[in-house]
PDB file of C-alpha atoms in Angstrom:
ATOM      1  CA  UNK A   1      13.093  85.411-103.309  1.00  0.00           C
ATOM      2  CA  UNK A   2      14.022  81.307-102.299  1.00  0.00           C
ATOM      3  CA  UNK A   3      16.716  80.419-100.551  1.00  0.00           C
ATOM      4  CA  UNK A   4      18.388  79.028-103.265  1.00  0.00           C
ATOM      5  CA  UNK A   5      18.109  82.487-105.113  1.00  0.00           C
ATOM      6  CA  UNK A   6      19.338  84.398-102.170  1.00  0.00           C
ATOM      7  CA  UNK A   7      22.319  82.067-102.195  1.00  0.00           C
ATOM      8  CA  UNK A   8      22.868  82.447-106.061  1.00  0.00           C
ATOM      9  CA  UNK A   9      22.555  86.736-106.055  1.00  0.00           C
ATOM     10  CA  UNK A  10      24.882  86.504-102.835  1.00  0.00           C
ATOM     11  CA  UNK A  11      27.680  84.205-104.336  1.00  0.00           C
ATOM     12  CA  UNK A  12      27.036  86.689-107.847  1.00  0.00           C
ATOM     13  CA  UNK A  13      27.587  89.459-105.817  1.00  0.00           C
ATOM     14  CA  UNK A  14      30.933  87.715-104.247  1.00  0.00           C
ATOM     15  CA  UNK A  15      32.781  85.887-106.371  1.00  0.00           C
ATOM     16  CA  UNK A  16      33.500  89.174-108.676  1.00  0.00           C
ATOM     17  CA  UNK A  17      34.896  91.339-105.853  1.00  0.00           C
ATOM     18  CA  UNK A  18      37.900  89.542-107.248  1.00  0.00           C
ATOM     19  CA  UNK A  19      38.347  91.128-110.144  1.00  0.00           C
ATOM     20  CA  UNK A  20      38.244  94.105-108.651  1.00  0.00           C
ATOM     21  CA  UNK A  21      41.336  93.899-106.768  1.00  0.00           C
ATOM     22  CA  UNK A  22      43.231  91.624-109.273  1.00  0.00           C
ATOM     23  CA  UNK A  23      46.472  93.486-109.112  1.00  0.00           C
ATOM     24  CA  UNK A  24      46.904  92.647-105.625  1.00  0.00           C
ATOM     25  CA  UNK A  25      45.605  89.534-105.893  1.00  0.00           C
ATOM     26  CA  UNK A  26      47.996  88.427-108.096  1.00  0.00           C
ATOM     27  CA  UNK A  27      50.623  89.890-105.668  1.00  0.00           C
ATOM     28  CA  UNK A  28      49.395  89.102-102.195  1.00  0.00           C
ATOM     29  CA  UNK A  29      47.468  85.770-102.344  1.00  0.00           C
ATOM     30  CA  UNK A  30      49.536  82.817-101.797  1.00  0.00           C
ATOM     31  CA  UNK A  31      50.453  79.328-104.397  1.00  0.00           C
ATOM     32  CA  UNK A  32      50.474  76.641-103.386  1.00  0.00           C
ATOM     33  CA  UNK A  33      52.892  73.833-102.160  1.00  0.00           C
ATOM     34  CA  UNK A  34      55.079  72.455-105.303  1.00  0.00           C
ATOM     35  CA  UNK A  35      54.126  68.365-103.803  1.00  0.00           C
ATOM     36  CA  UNK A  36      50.712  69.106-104.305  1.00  0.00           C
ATOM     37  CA  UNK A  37      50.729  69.275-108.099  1.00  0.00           C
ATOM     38  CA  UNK A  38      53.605  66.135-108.239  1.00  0.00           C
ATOM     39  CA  UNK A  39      51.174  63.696-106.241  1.00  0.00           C
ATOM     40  CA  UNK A  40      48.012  64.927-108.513  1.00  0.00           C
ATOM     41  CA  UNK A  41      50.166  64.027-111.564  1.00  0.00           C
ATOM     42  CA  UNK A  42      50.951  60.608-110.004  1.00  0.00           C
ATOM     43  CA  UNK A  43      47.262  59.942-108.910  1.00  0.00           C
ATOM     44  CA  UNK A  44      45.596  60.922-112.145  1.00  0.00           C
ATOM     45  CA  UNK A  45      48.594  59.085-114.577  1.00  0.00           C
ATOM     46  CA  UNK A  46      48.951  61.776-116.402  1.00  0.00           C
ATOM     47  CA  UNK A  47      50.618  61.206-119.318  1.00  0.00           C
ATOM     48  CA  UNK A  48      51.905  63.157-123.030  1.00  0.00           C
ATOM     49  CA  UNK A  49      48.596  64.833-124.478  1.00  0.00           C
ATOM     50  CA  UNK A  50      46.409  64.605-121.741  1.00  0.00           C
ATOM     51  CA  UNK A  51      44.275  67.630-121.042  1.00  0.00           C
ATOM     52  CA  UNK A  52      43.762  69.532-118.136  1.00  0.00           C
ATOM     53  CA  UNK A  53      41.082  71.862-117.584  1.00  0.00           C
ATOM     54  CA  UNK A  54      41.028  75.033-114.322  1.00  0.00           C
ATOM     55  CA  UNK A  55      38.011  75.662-113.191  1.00  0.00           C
ATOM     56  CA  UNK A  56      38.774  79.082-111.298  1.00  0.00           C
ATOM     57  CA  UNK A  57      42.070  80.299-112.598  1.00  0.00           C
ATOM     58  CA  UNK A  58      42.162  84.106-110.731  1.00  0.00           C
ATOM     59  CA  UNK A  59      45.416  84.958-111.711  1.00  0.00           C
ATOM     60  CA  UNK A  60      47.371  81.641-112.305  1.00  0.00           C
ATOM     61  CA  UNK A  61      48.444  80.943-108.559  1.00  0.00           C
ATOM     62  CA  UNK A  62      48.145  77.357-109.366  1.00  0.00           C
ATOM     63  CA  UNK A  63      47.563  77.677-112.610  1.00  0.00           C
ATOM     64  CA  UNK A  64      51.679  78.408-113.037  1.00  0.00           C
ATOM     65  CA  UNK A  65      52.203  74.770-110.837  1.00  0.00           C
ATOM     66  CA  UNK A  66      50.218  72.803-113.446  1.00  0.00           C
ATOM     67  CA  UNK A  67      51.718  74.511-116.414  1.00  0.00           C
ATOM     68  CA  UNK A  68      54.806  73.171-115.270  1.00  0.00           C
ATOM     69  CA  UNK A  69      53.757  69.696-116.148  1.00  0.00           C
ATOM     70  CA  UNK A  70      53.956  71.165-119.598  1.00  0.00           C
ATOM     71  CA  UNK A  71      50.240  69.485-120.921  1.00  0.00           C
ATOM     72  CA  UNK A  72      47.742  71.282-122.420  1.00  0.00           C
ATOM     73  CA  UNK A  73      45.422  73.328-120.787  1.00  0.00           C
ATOM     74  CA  UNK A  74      42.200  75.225-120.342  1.00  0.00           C
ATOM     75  CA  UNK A  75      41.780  77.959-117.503  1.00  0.00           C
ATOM     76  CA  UNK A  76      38.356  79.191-117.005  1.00  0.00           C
ATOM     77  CA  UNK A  77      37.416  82.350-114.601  1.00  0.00           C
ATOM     78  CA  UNK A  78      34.542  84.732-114.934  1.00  0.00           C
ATOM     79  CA  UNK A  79      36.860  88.037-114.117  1.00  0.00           C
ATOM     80  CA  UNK A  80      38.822  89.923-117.248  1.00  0.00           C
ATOM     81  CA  UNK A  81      40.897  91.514-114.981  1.00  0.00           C
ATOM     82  CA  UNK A  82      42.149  88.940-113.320  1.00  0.00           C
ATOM     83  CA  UNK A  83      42.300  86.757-116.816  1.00  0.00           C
ATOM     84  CA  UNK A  84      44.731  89.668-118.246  1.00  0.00           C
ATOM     85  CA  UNK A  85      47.128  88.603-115.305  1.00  0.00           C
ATOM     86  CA  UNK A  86      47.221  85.101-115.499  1.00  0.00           C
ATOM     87  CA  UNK A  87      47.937  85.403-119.423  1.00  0.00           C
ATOM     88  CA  UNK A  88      50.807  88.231-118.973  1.00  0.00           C
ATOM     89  CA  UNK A  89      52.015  85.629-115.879  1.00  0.00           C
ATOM     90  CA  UNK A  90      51.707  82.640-118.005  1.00  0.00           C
ATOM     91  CA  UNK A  91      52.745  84.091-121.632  1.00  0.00           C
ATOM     92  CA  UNK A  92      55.600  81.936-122.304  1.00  0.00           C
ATOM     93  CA  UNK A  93      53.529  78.535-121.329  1.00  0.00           C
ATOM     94  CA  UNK A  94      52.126  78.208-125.170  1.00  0.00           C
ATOM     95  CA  UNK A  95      49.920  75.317-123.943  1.00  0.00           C
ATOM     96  CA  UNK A  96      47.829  77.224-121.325  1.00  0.00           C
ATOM     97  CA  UNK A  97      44.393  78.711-122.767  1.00  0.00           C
ATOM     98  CA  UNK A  98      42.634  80.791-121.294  1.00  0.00           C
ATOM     99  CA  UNK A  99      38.377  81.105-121.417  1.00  0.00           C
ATOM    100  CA  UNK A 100      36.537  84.135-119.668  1.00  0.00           C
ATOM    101  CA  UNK A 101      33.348  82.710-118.815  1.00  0.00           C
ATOM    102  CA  UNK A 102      31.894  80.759-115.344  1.00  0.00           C
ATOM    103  CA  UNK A 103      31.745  77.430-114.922  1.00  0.00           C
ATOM    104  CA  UNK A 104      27.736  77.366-115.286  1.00  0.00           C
ATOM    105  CA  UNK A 105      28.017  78.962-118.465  1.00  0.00           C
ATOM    106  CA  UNK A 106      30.888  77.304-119.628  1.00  0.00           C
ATOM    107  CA  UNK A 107      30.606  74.853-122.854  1.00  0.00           C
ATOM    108  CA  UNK A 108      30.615  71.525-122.225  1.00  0.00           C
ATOM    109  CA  UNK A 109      33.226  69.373-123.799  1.00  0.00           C
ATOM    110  CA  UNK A 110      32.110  65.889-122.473  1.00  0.00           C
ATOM    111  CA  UNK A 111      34.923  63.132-121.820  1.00  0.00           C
ATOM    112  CA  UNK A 112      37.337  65.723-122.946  1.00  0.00           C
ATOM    113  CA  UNK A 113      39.907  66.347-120.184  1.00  0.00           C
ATOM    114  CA  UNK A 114      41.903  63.906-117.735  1.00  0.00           C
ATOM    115  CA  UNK A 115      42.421  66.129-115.059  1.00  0.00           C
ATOM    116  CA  UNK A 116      39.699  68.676-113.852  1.00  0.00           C
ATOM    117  CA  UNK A 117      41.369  70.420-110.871  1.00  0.00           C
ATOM    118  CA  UNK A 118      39.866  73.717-108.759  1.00  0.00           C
ATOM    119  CA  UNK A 119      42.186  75.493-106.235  1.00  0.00           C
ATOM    120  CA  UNK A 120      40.007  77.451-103.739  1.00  0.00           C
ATOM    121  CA  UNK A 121      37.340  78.474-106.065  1.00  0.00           C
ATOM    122  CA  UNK A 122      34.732  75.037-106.552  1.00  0.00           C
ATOM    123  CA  UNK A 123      32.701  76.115-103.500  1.00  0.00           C
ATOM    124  CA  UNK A 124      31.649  79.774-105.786  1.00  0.00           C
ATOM    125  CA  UNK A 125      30.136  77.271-108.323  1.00  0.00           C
ATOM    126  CA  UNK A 126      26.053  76.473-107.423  1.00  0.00           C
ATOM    127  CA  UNK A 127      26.015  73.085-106.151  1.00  0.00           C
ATOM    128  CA  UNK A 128      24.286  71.900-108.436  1.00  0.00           C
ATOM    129  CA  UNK A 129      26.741  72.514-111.567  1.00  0.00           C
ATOM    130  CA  UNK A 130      30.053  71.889-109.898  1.00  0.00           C
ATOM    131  CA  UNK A 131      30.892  68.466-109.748  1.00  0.00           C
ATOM    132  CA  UNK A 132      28.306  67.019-111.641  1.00  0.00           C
ATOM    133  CA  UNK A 133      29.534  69.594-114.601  1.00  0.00           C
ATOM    134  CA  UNK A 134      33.354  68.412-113.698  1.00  0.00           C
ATOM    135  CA  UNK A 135      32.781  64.545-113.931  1.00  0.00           C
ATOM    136  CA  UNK A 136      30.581  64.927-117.335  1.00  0.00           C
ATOM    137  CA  UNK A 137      34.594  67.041-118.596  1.00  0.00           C
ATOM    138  CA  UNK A 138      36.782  64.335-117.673  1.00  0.00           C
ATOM    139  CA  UNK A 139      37.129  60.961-119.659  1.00  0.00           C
ATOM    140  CA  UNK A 140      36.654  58.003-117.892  1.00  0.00           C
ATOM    141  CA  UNK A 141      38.864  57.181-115.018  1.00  0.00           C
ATOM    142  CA  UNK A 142      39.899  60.775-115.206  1.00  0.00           C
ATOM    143  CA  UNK A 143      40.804  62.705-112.011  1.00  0.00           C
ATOM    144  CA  UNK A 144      38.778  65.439-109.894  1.00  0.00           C
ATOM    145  CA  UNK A 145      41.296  67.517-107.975  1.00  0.00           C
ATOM    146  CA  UNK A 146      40.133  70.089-105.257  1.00  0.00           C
ATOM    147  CA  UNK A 147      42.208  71.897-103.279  1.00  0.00           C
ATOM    148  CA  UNK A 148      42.322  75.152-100.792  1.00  0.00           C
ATOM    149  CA  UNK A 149      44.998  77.201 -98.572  1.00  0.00           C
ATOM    150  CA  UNK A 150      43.251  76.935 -95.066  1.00  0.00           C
ATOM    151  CA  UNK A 151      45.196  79.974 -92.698  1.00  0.00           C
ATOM    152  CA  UNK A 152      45.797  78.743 -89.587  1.00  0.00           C
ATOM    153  CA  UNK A 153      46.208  81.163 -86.211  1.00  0.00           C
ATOM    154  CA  UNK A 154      48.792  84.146 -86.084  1.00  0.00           C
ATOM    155  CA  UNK A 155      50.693  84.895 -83.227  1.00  0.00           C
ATOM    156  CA  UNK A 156      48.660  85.583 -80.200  1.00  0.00           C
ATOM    157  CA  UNK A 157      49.800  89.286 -80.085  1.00  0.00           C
ATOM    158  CA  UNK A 158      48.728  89.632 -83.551  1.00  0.00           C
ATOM    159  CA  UNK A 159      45.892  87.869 -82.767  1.00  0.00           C
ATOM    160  CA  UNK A 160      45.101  90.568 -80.110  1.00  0.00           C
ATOM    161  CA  UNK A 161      45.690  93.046 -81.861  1.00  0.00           C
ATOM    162  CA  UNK A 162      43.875  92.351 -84.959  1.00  0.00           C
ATOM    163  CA  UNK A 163      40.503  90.912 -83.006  1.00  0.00           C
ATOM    164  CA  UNK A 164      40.434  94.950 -81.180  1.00  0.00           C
ATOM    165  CA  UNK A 165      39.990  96.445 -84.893  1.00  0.00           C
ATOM    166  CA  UNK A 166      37.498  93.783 -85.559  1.00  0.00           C
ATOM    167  CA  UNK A 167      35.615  94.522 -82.505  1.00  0.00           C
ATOM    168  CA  UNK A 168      35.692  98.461 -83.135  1.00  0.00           C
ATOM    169  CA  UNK A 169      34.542  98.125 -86.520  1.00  0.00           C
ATOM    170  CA  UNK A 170      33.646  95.954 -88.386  1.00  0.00           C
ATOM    171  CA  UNK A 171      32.178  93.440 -85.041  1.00  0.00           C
ATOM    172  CA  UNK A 172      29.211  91.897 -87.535  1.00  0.00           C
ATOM    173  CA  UNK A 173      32.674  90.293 -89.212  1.00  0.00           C
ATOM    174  CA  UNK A 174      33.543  88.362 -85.977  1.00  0.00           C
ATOM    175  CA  UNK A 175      31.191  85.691 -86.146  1.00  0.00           C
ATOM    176  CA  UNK A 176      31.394  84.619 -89.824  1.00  0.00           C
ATOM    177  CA  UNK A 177      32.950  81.262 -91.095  1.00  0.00           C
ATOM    178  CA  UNK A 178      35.890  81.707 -93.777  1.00  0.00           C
ATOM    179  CA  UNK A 179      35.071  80.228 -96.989  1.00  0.00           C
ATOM    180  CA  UNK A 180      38.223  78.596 -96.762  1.00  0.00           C
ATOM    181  CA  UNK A 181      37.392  76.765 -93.839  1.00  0.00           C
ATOM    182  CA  UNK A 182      34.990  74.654 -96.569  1.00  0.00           C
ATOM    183  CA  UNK A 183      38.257  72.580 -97.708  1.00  0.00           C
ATOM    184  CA  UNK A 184      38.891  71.303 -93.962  1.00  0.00           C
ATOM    185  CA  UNK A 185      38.184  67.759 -93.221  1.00  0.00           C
ATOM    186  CA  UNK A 186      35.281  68.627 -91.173  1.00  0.00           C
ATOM    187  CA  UNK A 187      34.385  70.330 -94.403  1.00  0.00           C
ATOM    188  CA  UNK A 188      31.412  69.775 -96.828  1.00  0.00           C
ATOM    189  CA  UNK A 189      33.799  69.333 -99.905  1.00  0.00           C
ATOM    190  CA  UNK A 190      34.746  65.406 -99.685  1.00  0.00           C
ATOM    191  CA  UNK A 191      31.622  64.743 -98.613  1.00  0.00           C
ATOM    192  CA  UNK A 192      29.915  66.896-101.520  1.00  0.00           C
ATOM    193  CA  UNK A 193      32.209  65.016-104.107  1.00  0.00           C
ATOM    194  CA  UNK A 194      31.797  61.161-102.964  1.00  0.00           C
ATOM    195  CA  UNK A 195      27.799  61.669-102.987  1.00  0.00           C
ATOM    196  CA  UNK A 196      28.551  62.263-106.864  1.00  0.00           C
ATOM    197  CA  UNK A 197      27.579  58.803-108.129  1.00  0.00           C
ATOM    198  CA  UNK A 198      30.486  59.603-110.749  1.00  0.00           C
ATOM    199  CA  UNK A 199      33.192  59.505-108.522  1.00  0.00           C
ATOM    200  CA  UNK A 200      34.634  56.561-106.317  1.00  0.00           C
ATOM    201  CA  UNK A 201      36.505  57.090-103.331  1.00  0.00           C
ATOM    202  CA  UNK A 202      38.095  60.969-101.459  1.00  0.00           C
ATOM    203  CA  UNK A 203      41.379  60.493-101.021  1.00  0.00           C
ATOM    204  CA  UNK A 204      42.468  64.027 -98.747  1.00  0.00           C
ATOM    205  CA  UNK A 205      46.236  64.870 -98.686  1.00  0.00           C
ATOM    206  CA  UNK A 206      47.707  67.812 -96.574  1.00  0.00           C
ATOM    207  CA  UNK A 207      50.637  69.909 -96.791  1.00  0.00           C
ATOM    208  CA  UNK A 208      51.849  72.309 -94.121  1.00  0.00           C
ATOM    209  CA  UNK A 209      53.575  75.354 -94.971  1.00  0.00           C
ATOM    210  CA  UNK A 210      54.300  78.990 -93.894  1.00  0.00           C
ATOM    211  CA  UNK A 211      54.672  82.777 -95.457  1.00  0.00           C
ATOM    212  CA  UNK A 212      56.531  85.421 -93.661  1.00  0.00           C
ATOM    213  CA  UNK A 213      53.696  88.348 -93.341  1.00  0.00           C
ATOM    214  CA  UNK A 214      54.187  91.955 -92.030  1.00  0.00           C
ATOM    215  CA  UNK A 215      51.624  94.281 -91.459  1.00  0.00           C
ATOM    216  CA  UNK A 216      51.439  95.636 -95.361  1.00  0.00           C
ATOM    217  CA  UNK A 217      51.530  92.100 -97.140  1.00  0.00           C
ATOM    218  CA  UNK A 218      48.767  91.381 -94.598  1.00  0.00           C
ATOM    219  CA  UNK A 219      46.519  94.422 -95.122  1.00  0.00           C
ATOM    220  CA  UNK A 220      47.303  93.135 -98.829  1.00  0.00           C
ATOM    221  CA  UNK A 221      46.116  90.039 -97.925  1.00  0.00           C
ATOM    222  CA  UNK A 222      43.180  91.244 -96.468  1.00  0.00           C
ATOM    223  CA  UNK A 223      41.856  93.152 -98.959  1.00  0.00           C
ATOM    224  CA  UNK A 224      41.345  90.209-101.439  1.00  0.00           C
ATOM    225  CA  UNK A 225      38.991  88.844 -99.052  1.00  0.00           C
ATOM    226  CA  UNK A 226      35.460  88.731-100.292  1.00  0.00           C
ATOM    227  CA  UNK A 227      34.028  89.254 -96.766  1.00  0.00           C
ATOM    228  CA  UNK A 228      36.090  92.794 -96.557  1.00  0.00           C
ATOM    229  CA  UNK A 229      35.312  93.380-100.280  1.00  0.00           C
ATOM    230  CA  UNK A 230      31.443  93.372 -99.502  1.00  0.00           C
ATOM    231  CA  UNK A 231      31.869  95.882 -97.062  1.00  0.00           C
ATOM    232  CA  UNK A 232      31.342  99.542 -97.750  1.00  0.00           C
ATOM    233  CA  UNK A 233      34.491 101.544 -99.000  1.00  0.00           C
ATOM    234  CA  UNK A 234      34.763 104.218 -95.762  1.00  0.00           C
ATOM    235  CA  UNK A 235      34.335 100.633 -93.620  1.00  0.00           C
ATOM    236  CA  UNK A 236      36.291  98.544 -95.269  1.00  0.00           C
ATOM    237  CA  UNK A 237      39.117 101.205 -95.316  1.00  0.00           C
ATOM    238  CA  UNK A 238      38.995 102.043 -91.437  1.00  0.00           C
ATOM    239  CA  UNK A 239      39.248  98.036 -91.056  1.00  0.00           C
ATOM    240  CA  UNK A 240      42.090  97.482 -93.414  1.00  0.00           C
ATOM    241  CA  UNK A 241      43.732 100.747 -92.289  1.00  0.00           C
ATOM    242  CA  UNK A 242      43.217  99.992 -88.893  1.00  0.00           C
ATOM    243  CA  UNK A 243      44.675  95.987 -89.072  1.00  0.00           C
ATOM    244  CA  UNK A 244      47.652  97.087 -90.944  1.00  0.00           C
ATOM    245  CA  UNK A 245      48.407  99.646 -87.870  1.00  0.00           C
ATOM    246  CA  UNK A 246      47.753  97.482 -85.134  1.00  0.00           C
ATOM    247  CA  UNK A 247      49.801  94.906 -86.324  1.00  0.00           C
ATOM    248  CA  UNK A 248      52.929  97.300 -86.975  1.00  0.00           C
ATOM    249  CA  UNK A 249      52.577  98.322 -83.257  1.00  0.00           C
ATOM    250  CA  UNK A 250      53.281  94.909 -81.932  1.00  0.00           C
ATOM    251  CA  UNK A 251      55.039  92.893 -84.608  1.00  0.00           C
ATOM    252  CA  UNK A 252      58.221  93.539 -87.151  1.00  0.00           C
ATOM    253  CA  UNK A 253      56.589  90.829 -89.245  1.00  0.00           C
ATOM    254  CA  UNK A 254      55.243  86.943 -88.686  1.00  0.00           C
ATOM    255  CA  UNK A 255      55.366  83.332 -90.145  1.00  0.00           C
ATOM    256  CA  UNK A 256      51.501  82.898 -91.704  1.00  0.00           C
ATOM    257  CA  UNK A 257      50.725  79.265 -91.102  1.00  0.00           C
ATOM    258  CA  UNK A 258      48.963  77.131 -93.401  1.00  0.00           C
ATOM    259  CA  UNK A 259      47.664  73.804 -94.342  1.00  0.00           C
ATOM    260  CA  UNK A 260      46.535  73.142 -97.768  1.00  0.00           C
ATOM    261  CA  UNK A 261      44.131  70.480 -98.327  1.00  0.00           C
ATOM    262  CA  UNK A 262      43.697  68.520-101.357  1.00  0.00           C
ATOM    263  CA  UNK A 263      40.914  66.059-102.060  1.00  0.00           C
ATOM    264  CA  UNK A 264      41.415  63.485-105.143  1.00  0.00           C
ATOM    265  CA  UNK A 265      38.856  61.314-106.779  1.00  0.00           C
ATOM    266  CA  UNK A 266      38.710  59.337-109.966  1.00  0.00           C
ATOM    267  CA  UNK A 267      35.661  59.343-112.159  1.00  0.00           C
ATOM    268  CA  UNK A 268      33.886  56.222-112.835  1.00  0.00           C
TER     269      UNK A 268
END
């Protein structure tokens, strides 16, 4: 097997651990900031009848921020699960579709939308497809807009406490890079987008913001996480078991720090 199909079967393999836990998905990941979807309105120009399409929905986290600009839309996501969510979330929002499908097998509809936006889902589509797929959807001088919660530390104590149940076992965890550390400047994602001849210049906006956590909504949080969903059940149980109690030992409940990062481009 190539690289390239090692990569593919692994992201496969990933990206539908999602739907597996959609309920508390829906519950326990975090939106996103309400600027973020004012200043992609005001870059793109958005204006009455203009289309937007999701590529990534989950289960309408920011799917519910860009309904609010109350222009039609089309969510795509590969899990039904998740999919029955965002439609029960989003039921009253008559001018949100929805489309179970990925966005490599997705239908084209060329020159079709003026806003393709992706919260923390692009970097599951192969590199190939996802933003040469996303400029061919948008009409010209439409707007690519990619955006991702990065989490930034805990509390030391947490900290501690959490790295001891890592280190006891699940230790082959310690060393791996969060996916959502791909929407940091330092990054592939601007870079990835601006060598797309489509696209002119990355503009990258951030927005700081925090979530009170305690030890459930974090072992919640945790268990969304497609690194913990690959592991096997009794591991992955010890681990989330064993975070949630070391956490209640030193800490009533924490502010969750985060920045979210949002690159813009307009297509040619």
């Amino acid at each position: 097997m190539s690289e390239d199909e090692v990569w593919r079967d692994e992201r496969l393999k990933q990206r539908v651990t999602f739907d597996q836990v959609a309920g508390t998905y829906d519950t326990a990941r975090p939106a996103y900031p309400a600027e973020l979807y004012e200043d992609v309105a005001r870059f793109a120009g958005l204006k009455s009848g203009d289309r937007i399409l999701e590529v990534g929905c989950g289960s309408g986290q920011a799917t519910a921020g860009f309904a609010r600009l109350g222009l039609p839309m089309l969510a795509l996501d590969p899990g039904g699960a998740l999919l029955a969510i965002a439609r029960r979330n989003l039921a009253e929002a008559g001018h949100v579709g929805f489309a179970e499908t990925t966005f490599e097998a997705w239908p084209p509809e060329p020159g079709a939308f003026r806003l393709v936006a992706s919260a923390q889902a692009i970097h599951w589509v192969a590199p190939e497809i996802r933003f040469a797929k996303a400029a061919a959807a948008l009409s010209p001088g439409g707007t690519l807009a990619v955006f991702g919660n990065v989490p930034k530390a805990v509390p030391q104590d947490v900290r501690s406490a959490i790295f001891g149940v890592y280190l006891a076992v699940a230790p082959e965890l310690l060393g791996n890079v969060a996916p959502e550390t791909w929407y940091l400047p330092s990054g592939p994602v601007a870079g990835l987008i601006a060598e797309t001849p489509a696209f002119g210049a990355v503009e990258n906006r951030v927005y700081g913001w925090s979530i009170p956590q305690t030890a459930q909504s974090y072992r919640a949080l945790m268990s969304t996480k497609s690194y913990h969903q690959a592991l096997p059940e009794p591991k992955r149980a010890a681990l989330l078991d064993g975070i949630e109690a070391a956490i209640a030992k030193v800490s009533d409940g924490f502010e969750f720090e985060y920045e979210t990062h949002l690159y813009l481009a307009k297509a040619g």
